[in-house]
Amino acid sequence: MIKTLLVDDENHAIETLKMLLEQHFPLKFDICAMCNSVDQAIPAIQKHEPDLVFLDIQMPQKSGFMLLEIFPQRDFEVVFTTAHKDHALPAFKHAAFDYLLKPIDPVELQKTIVRFEEKRKPNSIEETLVSIKRQISSHNIVDLNTQDTVEYVDLNDILYLKADGNYTEFHLEGGKKLLLSKPIGHYKKRFEESNLFVRIHHSFLANATKFLRYDKKEGFMMLRNGDKISVSVRKSSTLTNGFY
């Protein structure tokens, strides 16, 4: 199913779009959230990691364009829904997948969904990447998607992760850094089965095998490469009492 978010400040517009999707594409869409503002949509996108977002443009406080500025490198497609024709050019400048005028024409909606599904079909490169991911999963290696590359990294070479808003900065052995466009909570969940990483601060997820010394007085962890990272007061008791 296509994980989908609907974002519009008008409830009747959301309900109409939901009805059209369910009527014309039964059992094809998993509508995981319906949001009335950009501020509601941000955490919903981070939580559900949708494939597709239907996004109104003109909303109180923050426009749909402002939402996309918060996610400049995104893993979801956006279809703008608006009553104003003059928004088409800026919509496509924001790399929108499509642009639908309200009231939404069911035929135009169907065309959009058909094109979206065509784009989602895996090509040979994507199939190869999926195959690689399947093979490396049992060898303690992870694939990390940066803006331009897919980096294959041994978990043991990751020193720590640092939160940077909606991004996460990976610090690796040898001083290498990678900036990825997902929040740190995404990687905490992804790496939890490895039992290597400890959330010692809301901004840091660290590889416990790289710990050298915990300075209880200053509240930081010294790593074996010399880096110092902060430890939250809430996590300090876990460190002084041992790991579980």
Coordinates of C-alpha atoms in Angstrom, one line a residue, residues 49-170:
E49 CA 7.8 8.2 6.6
P50 CA 5.1 8.5 3.9
D51 CA 5.5 7.6 0.2
L52 CA 3.2 10.4 -0.9
V53 CA 1.9 13.7 0.6
F54 CA -1.1 15.6 -0.7
L55 CA -0.3 19.2 0.3
D56 CA -2.5 22.3 0.3
I57 CA -0.5 25.5 -0.5
Q58 CA -2.4 28.3 1.2
M59 CA -2.8 27.6 4.9
P60 CA -2.7 29.8 8.0
Q61 CA 0.7 30.6 9.6
K62 CA 2.8 28.4 7.2
S63 CA 2.2 27.6 3.6
G64 CA 2.8 24.2 1.9
F65 CA 5.9 25.6 0.4
M66 CA 7.4 26.2 3.9
L67 CA 6.9 22.5 4.7
L68 CA 9.0 21.5 1.7
E69 CA 11.7 24.0 2.8
I70 CA 11.9 22.0 6.0
F71 CA 12.5 18.8 4.0
P72 CA 14.8 19.9 1.2
Q73 CA 16.0 16.3 0.8
R74 CA 12.9 14.1 1.0
D75 CA 12.0 10.5 0.4
F76 CA 8.4 11.2 -0.4
E77 CA 6.6 12.7 -3.4
V78 CA 4.4 15.7 -3.1
V79 CA 1.1 16.5 -4.9
F80 CA 0.0 20.0 -4.3
T81 CA -3.7 20.6 -4.1
T82 CA -4.9 24.2 -4.5
A83 CA -7.7 26.4 -5.8
H84 CA -5.2 28.8 -7.4
K85 CA -3.8 28.3 -10.9
D86 CA -1.0 30.8 -10.4
H87 CA 0.7 28.5 -7.8
A88 CA 1.7 26.0 -10.5
L89 CA 5.1 27.4 -11.4
P90 CA 6.4 27.8 -7.8
A91 CA 5.0 24.3 -7.0
F92 CA 7.1 22.7 -9.7
K93 CA 10.1 24.8 -8.6
H94 CA 9.7 23.0 -5.3
A95 CA 10.1 19.7 -7.1
A96 CA 6.4 18.7 -6.7
F97 CA 5.4 15.5 -8.4
D98 CA 2.1 17.0 -9.5
Y99 CA -0.4 19.8 -9.0
L100 CA -4.1 19.4 -8.8
L101 CA -6.7 22.2 -8.8
K102 CA -9.6 22.2 -6.4
P103 CA -12.2 20.9 -6.7
I104 CA -10.2 17.9 -7.6
D105 CA -11.3 16.2 -10.8
P106 CA -11.3 12.4 -10.3
V107 CA -10.0 11.8 -13.8
E108 CA -7.0 14.1 -13.2
L109 CA -6.4 12.4 -9.8
Q110 CA -6.4 9.0 -11.5
K111 CA -3.8 10.3 -14.0
T112 CA -1.6 11.5 -11.2
I113 CA -1.8 8.2 -9.3
V114 CA -1.0 6.1 -12.5
R115 CA 2.1 8.3 -13.1
F116 CA 3.1 7.9 -9.4
E117 CA 2.8 4.1 -9.6
E118 CA 4.8 4.0 -12.8
K119 CA 7.6 6.0 -11.2
R120 CA 7.6 3.7 -8.2
K121 CA 8.3 0.6 -10.3
P122 CA 11.8 -0.6 -9.5
N123 CA 14.3 -0.3 -12.3
S124 CA 17.4 -2.5 -12.7
I125 CA 19.5 -0.2 -10.5
E126 CA 17.0 -0.1 -7.7
E127 CA 16.6 -3.9 -7.9
T128 CA 20.3 -4.3 -7.5
L129 CA 20.4 -2.0 -4.5
V130 CA 17.6 -4.0 -2.9
S131 CA 19.5 -7.2 -3.5
I132 CA 22.6 -5.7 -2.0
K133 CA 20.7 -4.6 1.1
R134 CA 19.3 -8.0 1.6
Q135 CA 22.8 -9.6 1.4
I136 CA 24.5 -7.2 3.7
S137 CA 21.9 -7.2 6.4
S138 CA 23.4 -10.4 8.0
H139 CA 27.0 -9.0 8.0
N140 CA 26.7 -6.1 10.4
I141 CA 26.8 -3.6 7.4
V142 CA 24.3 -0.9 6.9
D143 CA 23.4 1.2 3.8
L144 CA 23.2 4.9 4.4
N145 CA 21.6 7.1 1.8
T146 CA 23.3 10.5 1.4
Q147 CA 22.2 13.1 -1.1
D148 CA 24.5 11.8 -3.8
T149 CA 25.5 8.3 -2.8
V150 CA 24.6 5.1 -0.9
E151 CA 27.4 4.4 1.6
Y152 CA 28.0 0.9 2.9
V153 CA 29.3 1.1 6.4
D154 CA 30.3 -1.5 9.0
L155 CA 28.4 -0.7 12.2
N156 CA 31.7 -1.1 14.1
D157 CA 33.1 1.8 12.2
I158 CA 30.4 4.2 13.4
L159 CA 31.6 6.2 16.4
Y160 CA 28.4 8.2 17.1
L161 CA 25.4 9.9 15.6
K162 CA 24.7 13.6 16.2
A163 CA 21.2 15.1 15.8
D164 CA 21.0 18.2 13.5
G165 CA 17.4 19.2 13.4
N166 CA 15.7 16.9 10.8
Y167 CA 19.1 15.6 9.8
T168 CA 21.6 13.2 11.4
E169 CA 25.4 13.6 11.3
F170 CA 27.3 10.3 11.3

